[in-house]
Amino acid sequence: MSEFRSIRVTAIVLRHADWGEADRLVTLYTREQGKLRAIVKGARKITSRKAGHLEPFTHVKLQLSRGRDLFIVTQADTVEAYVALRESLVLTGYASYVVELLDRFVYEEEGANPTLFRLLADTLKRLTDKEDTWLAVRYYEMRLLDFLGFRPQLFECANCGREIKAEDQFFSFSAGGVICPRCGQGLPNLRPISLETLKYLRHFQRSSYGEAARARPGSRVQAEAENLMQGYFTYLLERELNSPGFLKRVRT
Ligand SMILES: [Zn+2]
Protein backbone atom coordinates (compact mmCIF):
# COMPACT_ATOMS: atom_id res chain seq x y z
CA MET A 1 0.00 0.00 0.00
CA SER A 2 2.58 2.56 1.12
CA GLU A 3 4.64 2.27 -2.06
CA PHE A 4 1.74 3.74 -4.05
CA ARG A 5 1.32 6.75 -1.81
CA SER A 6 4.14 8.66 -3.44
CA ILE A 7 5.17 8.56 -7.09
CA ARG A 8 7.78 10.27 -9.21
CA VAL A 9 6.81 11.41 -12.70
CA THR A 10 8.20 13.31 -15.66
CA ALA A 11 5.50 15.60 -16.97
CA ILE A 12 4.54 18.47 -19.21
CA VAL A 13 2.17 21.03 -17.74
CA LEU A 14 -0.88 21.39 -19.97
CA ARG A 15 -2.68 24.08 -17.98
CA HIS A 16 -3.39 25.33 -14.51
CA ALA A 17 -6.29 26.91 -12.68
CA ASP A 18 -6.83 28.52 -9.30
CA TRP A 19 -7.94 26.12 -6.61
CA GLY A 20 -9.33 27.17 -3.25
CA GLU A 21 -7.79 30.16 -1.50
CA ALA A 22 -4.12 29.83 -2.30
CA ASP A 23 -3.66 26.61 -4.25
CA ARG A 24 -3.43 25.75 -7.89
CA LEU A 25 -4.74 22.77 -9.85
CA VAL A 26 -2.37 21.65 -12.61
CA THR A 27 -3.29 19.36 -15.48
CA LEU A 28 -0.28 17.28 -16.49
CA TYR A 29 0.64 14.87 -19.22
CA THR A 30 3.06 12.45 -17.58
CA ARG A 31 5.28 9.87 -19.23
CA GLU A 32 4.53 7.28 -16.54
CA GLN A 33 0.77 7.69 -15.96
CA GLY A 34 -0.62 9.65 -18.90
CA LYS A 35 -2.86 12.56 -18.08
CA LEU A 36 -3.48 13.46 -14.47
CA ARG A 37 -4.31 16.41 -12.28
CA ALA A 38 -2.54 17.52 -9.12
CA ILE A 39 -2.84 20.24 -6.50
CA VAL A 40 0.04 22.62 -5.83
CA LYS A 41 -0.45 23.81 -2.26
CA GLY A 42 0.15 27.49 -1.68
CA ALA A 43 1.12 28.05 -5.33
CA ARG A 44 -0.45 31.50 -5.41
CA LYS A 45 1.57 32.77 -2.46
CA ILE A 46 4.47 34.98 -3.48
CA THR A 47 6.85 32.81 -1.49
CA SER A 48 5.89 29.59 -3.33
CA ARG A 49 8.95 27.90 -4.75
CA LYS A 50 7.01 25.28 -6.68
CA ALA A 51 4.80 27.66 -8.64
CA GLY A 52 7.53 28.76 -11.08
CA HIS A 53 8.10 25.16 -12.18
CA LEU A 54 4.46 24.64 -12.99
CA GLU A 55 3.68 27.17 -15.70
CA PRO A 56 2.03 25.78 -18.85
CA PHE A 57 4.36 24.00 -21.36
CA THR A 58 7.05 23.42 -18.71
CA HIS A 59 8.74 20.02 -18.74
CA VAL A 60 9.18 18.96 -15.10
CA LYS A 61 10.08 16.14 -12.75
CA LEU A 62 7.59 15.90 -9.92
CA GLN A 63 7.13 14.02 -6.71
CA LEU A 64 3.43 13.43 -6.13
CA SER A 65 1.66 12.06 -3.11
CA ARG A 66 -1.85 10.75 -3.32
CA GLY A 67 -4.32 12.95 -1.44
CA ARG A 68 -7.91 12.04 -0.71
CA ASP A 69 -9.14 12.81 -4.25
CA LEU A 70 -6.24 14.23 -6.17
CA PHE A 71 -2.46 14.04 -6.24
CA ILE A 72 -0.52 16.70 -4.37
CA VAL A 73 2.77 18.03 -5.74
CA THR A 74 5.39 17.65 -3.02
CA GLN A 75 8.48 18.43 -5.09
CA ALA A 76 9.05 20.07 -8.48
CA ASP A 77 12.17 20.39 -10.62
CA THR A 78 12.31 21.91 -14.09
CA VAL A 79 13.78 19.78 -16.90
CA GLU A 80 13.06 22.32 -19.68
CA ALA A 81 11.34 25.66 -19.11
CA TYR A 82 10.79 26.37 -22.86
CA VAL A 83 11.08 30.06 -22.00
CA ALA A 84 10.88 31.11 -25.67
CA LEU A 85 7.30 29.84 -25.82
CA ARG A 86 6.27 32.51 -23.33
CA GLU A 87 8.26 35.35 -24.86
CA SER A 88 6.49 35.45 -28.21
CA LEU A 89 2.72 35.68 -28.57
CA VAL A 90 2.87 33.70 -31.81
CA LEU A 91 4.81 30.85 -30.20
CA THR A 92 2.56 30.96 -27.13
CA GLY A 93 -0.37 30.57 -29.52
CA TYR A 94 1.15 27.53 -31.25
CA ALA A 95 2.18 25.91 -27.97
CA SER A 96 -1.28 26.52 -26.50
CA TYR A 97 -2.87 24.86 -29.52
CA VAL A 98 -0.55 21.85 -29.20
CA VAL A 99 -1.24 21.24 -25.50
CA GLU A 100 -4.96 21.98 -25.88
CA LEU A 101 -5.39 19.34 -28.59
CA LEU A 102 -3.83 16.73 -26.32
CA ASP A 103 -5.80 17.93 -23.31
CA ARG A 104 -9.11 17.72 -25.16
CA PHE A 105 -8.56 14.34 -26.81
CA VAL A 106 -6.88 12.43 -24.00
CA TYR A 107 -8.62 11.30 -20.82
CA GLU A 108 -7.26 10.74 -17.35
CA GLU A 109 -8.16 7.08 -17.13
CA GLU A 110 -6.35 6.10 -20.33
CA GLY A 111 -2.99 5.47 -18.71
CA ALA A 112 0.53 5.97 -20.04
CA ASN A 113 1.53 6.48 -23.65
CA PRO A 114 5.27 7.28 -23.63
CA THR A 115 5.30 7.78 -27.42
CA LEU A 116 2.67 10.47 -27.12
CA PHE A 117 4.63 12.08 -24.30
CA ARG A 118 7.74 12.06 -26.52
CA LEU A 119 5.79 13.62 -29.40
CA LEU A 120 4.52 16.42 -27.16
CA ALA A 121 7.98 17.15 -25.74
CA ASP A 122 9.60 17.03 -29.20
CA THR A 123 6.99 19.40 -30.63
CA LEU A 124 7.43 21.97 -27.85
CA LYS A 125 11.20 21.73 -28.34
CA ARG A 126 10.84 22.33 -32.10
CA LEU A 127 8.70 25.40 -31.44
CA THR A 128 11.21 26.65 -28.86
CA ASP A 129 14.08 26.22 -31.30
CA LYS A 130 12.07 28.30 -33.81
CA GLU A 131 12.17 25.59 -36.41
CA ASP A 132 9.53 25.78 -39.16
CA THR A 133 6.46 26.19 -36.93
CA TRP A 134 4.02 25.23 -39.69
CA LEU A 135 5.87 21.95 -40.15
CA ALA A 136 6.18 21.26 -36.41
CA VAL A 137 2.45 21.75 -35.81
CA ARG A 138 1.27 19.80 -38.89
CA TYR A 139 3.59 16.92 -38.03
CA TYR A 140 2.21 16.90 -34.49
CA GLU A 141 -1.40 16.86 -35.77
CA MET A 142 -0.74 13.97 -38.14
CA ARG A 143 0.98 11.82 -35.48
CA LEU A 144 -1.67 12.70 -32.92
CA LEU A 145 -4.37 11.41 -35.29
CA ASP A 146 -2.45 8.11 -35.50
CA PHE A 147 -2.34 7.76 -31.71
CA LEU A 148 -6.00 8.65 -31.31
CA GLY A 149 -7.13 6.08 -33.86
CA PHE A 150 -8.19 8.65 -36.49
CA ARG A 151 -5.38 8.15 -39.00
CA PRO A 152 -6.84 9.60 -42.22
CA GLN A 153 -7.25 7.17 -45.10
CA LEU A 154 -5.28 8.69 -47.98
CA PHE A 155 -4.60 5.78 -50.34
CA GLU A 156 -8.00 4.22 -50.98
CA CYS A 157 -11.36 5.93 -51.32
CA ALA A 158 -12.94 5.96 -47.83
CA ASN A 159 -16.31 5.21 -49.46
CA CYS A 160 -15.79 2.58 -52.19
CA GLY A 161 -12.31 1.33 -51.24
CA ARG A 162 -10.86 1.75 -54.73
CA GLU A 163 -7.29 2.94 -55.04
CA ILE A 164 -7.00 6.72 -55.34
CA LYS A 165 -5.79 7.87 -58.77
CA ALA A 166 -3.57 10.83 -59.61
CA GLU A 167 -6.26 13.51 -59.78
CA ASP A 168 -7.99 16.04 -57.53
CA GLN A 169 -10.15 14.36 -54.86
CA PHE A 170 -12.52 15.11 -52.03
CA PHE A 171 -12.04 14.64 -48.30
CA SER A 172 -14.73 13.53 -45.88
CA PHE A 173 -14.39 14.29 -42.16
CA SER A 174 -17.10 11.79 -41.26
CA ALA A 175 -15.52 8.97 -43.33
CA GLY A 176 -12.05 9.99 -42.12
CA GLY A 177 -10.36 10.08 -45.49
CA VAL A 178 -10.21 10.77 -49.19
CA ILE A 179 -13.27 10.24 -51.39
CA CYS A 180 -12.77 9.54 -55.09
CA PRO A 181 -14.36 11.94 -57.64
CA ARG A 182 -16.90 9.27 -58.64
CA CYS A 183 -18.22 8.72 -55.07
CA GLY A 184 -17.87 12.46 -54.41
CA GLN A 185 -20.73 13.22 -56.82
CA GLY A 186 -23.40 11.87 -54.51
CA LEU A 187 -22.04 12.54 -51.00
CA PRO A 188 -22.72 15.58 -48.79
CA ASN A 189 -20.27 17.68 -46.72
CA LEU A 190 -17.09 17.01 -48.67
CA ARG A 191 -14.04 19.24 -48.90
CA PRO A 192 -12.09 19.37 -52.15
CA ILE A 193 -8.45 18.32 -51.86
CA SER A 194 -5.96 18.98 -54.63
CA LEU A 195 -3.70 16.22 -55.90
CA GLU A 196 -0.66 18.22 -54.79
CA THR A 197 -1.89 18.54 -51.19
CA LEU A 198 -2.92 14.90 -51.09
CA LYS A 199 0.58 13.84 -52.21
CA TYR A 200 2.10 16.00 -49.54
CA LEU A 201 -0.13 14.61 -46.77
CA ARG A 202 0.65 11.05 -47.87
CA HIS A 203 4.36 11.74 -47.68
CA PHE A 204 3.84 13.36 -44.30
CA GLN A 205 1.88 10.42 -42.95
CA ARG A 206 4.64 7.94 -43.78
CA SER A 207 7.66 10.07 -42.87
CA SER A 208 9.84 10.71 -39.88
CA TYR A 209 10.10 14.37 -38.92
CA GLY A 210 13.44 14.66 -40.71
CA GLU A 211 12.01 13.23 -43.94
CA ALA A 212 8.89 15.39 -43.68
CA ALA A 213 11.09 18.47 -43.25
CA ARG A 214 12.82 17.87 -46.57
CA ALA A 215 9.65 18.40 -48.62
CA ARG A 216 9.03 22.10 -49.12
CA PRO A 217 5.38 22.66 -49.97
CA GLY A 218 4.29 25.94 -51.58
CA SER A 219 2.03 28.38 -49.71
CA ARG A 220 -1.13 27.09 -51.45
CA VAL A 221 -0.47 23.51 -50.35
CA GLN A 222 0.42 24.73 -46.85
CA ALA A 223 -2.85 26.65 -46.54
CA GLU A 224 -4.92 23.77 -47.93
CA ALA A 225 -3.29 21.17 -45.67
CA GLU A 226 -3.71 23.41 -42.63
CA ASN A 227 -7.39 24.11 -43.34
CA LEU A 228 -8.09 20.44 -43.91
CA MET A 229 -6.38 19.26 -40.74
CA GLN A 230 -7.97 21.93 -38.58
CA GLY A 231 -11.38 21.19 -40.06
CA TYR A 232 -10.89 17.50 -39.31
CA PHE A 233 -9.89 18.16 -35.69
CA THR A 234 -12.82 20.53 -35.19
CA TYR A 235 -15.17 17.93 -36.62
CA LEU A 236 -13.74 15.17 -34.38
CA LEU A 237 -13.96 17.32 -31.27
CA GLU A 238 -17.53 18.43 -31.89
CA ARG A 239 -18.81 15.00 -32.80
CA GLU A 240 -16.77 12.72 -30.63
CA LEU A 241 -16.01 14.43 -27.37
CA ASN A 242 -17.94 12.99 -24.46
CA SER A 243 -19.30 10.15 -26.55
CA PRO A 244 -18.82 6.60 -25.29
CA GLY A 245 -17.81 5.41 -28.76
CA PHE A 246 -14.97 7.86 -28.80
CA LEU A 247 -13.79 6.84 -25.35
CA LYS A 248 -13.78 3.22 -26.38
CA ARG A 249 -11.89 3.86 -29.60
CA VAL A 250 -9.15 5.95 -28.04
CA ARG A 251 -8.57 3.26 -25.42
CA THR A 252 -8.05 0.46 -27.93
ZN1 LIG B 1 -14.93 5.98 -54.19
Tab-separated table of N, CA, C and O and ligand atoms in Angstrom, residues 156-162 164 178-184 187, ligand 1:
chain	number	residue	atom	x	y	z
A	156	GLU	N	-6.814	4.783	-50.331
A	156	GLU	CA	-8.000	4.224	-50.978
A	156	GLU	C	-9.172	5.124	-50.651
A	156	GLU	O	-9.207	5.754	-49.597
A	157	CYS	N	-10.149	5.142	-51.552
A	157	CYS	CA	-11.363	5.927	-51.316
A	157	CYS	C	-12.029	5.424	-50.030
A	157	CYS	O	-12.229	4.217	-49.863
A	158	ALA	N	-12.351	6.346	-49.110
A	158	ALA	CA	-12.941	5.965	-47.826
A	158	ALA	C	-14.404	5.534	-47.988
A	158	ALA	O	-15.032	5.098	-47.028
A	159	ASN	N	-14.928	5.641	-49.221
A	159	ASN	CA	-16.310	5.206	-49.458
A	159	ASN	C	-16.356	3.875	-50.217
A	159	ASN	O	-16.986	2.930	-49.768
A	160	CYS	N	-15.670	3.800	-51.371
A	160	CYS	CA	-15.788	2.575	-52.189
A	160	CYS	C	-14.561	1.667	-52.059
A	160	CYS	O	-14.583	0.529	-52.533
A	161	GLY	N	-13.477	2.166	-51.452
A	161	GLY	CA	-12.308	1.327	-51.235
A	161	GLY	C	-11.374	1.208	-52.429
A	161	GLY	O	-10.340	0.548	-52.353
A	162	ARG	N	-11.751	1.838	-53.567
A	162	ARG	CA	-10.858	1.754	-54.728
A	162	ARG	C	-9.614	2.612	-54.509
A	162	ARG	O	-9.663	3.627	-53.812
A	164	ILE	N	-6.892	5.314	-54.913
A	164	ILE	CA	-6.996	6.715	-55.339
A	164	ILE	C	-6.055	6.958	-56.525
A	164	ILE	O	-4.890	6.582	-56.486
A	178	VAL	N	-10.006	10.266	-47.838
A	178	VAL	CA	-10.210	10.768	-49.193
A	178	VAL	C	-11.378	10.040	-49.852
A	178	VAL	O	-11.571	8.838	-49.647
A	179	ILE	N	-12.151	10.789	-50.626
A	179	ILE	CA	-13.275	10.239	-51.387
A	179	ILE	C	-12.987	10.474	-52.869
A	179	ILE	O	-12.654	11.603	-53.262
A	180	CYS	N	-13.088	9.418	-53.668
A	180	CYS	CA	-12.766	9.544	-55.091
A	180	CYS	C	-13.810	10.421	-55.797
A	180	CYS	O	-14.928	10.571	-55.305
A	181	PRO	N	-13.440	11.029	-56.952
A	181	PRO	CA	-14.363	11.936	-57.635
A	181	PRO	C	-15.701	11.262	-57.972
A	181	PRO	O	-16.744	11.896	-57.919
A	182	ARG	N	-15.662	9.955	-58.273
A	182	ARG	CA	-16.900	9.266	-58.636
A	182	ARG	C	-17.866	9.205	-57.442
A	182	ARG	O	-19.032	9.550	-57.550
A	183	CYS	N	-17.375	8.763	-56.273
A	183	CYS	CA	-18.220	8.715	-55.071
A	183	CYS	C	-18.599	10.126	-54.617
A	183	CYS	O	-19.676	10.348	-54.074
A	184	GLY	N	-17.678	11.089	-54.874
A	184	GLY	CA	-17.874	12.457	-54.408
A	184	GLY	C	-19.100	13.125	-54.983
A	184	GLY	O	-19.651	14.046	-54.389
A	187	LEU	N	-22.159	12.463	-52.457
A	187	LEU	CA	-22.035	12.541	-50.998
A	187	LEU	C	-22.039	13.986	-50.487
A	187	LEU	O	-21.458	14.864	-51.128
B	1	ZN	ZN	-14.930	5.982	-54.187
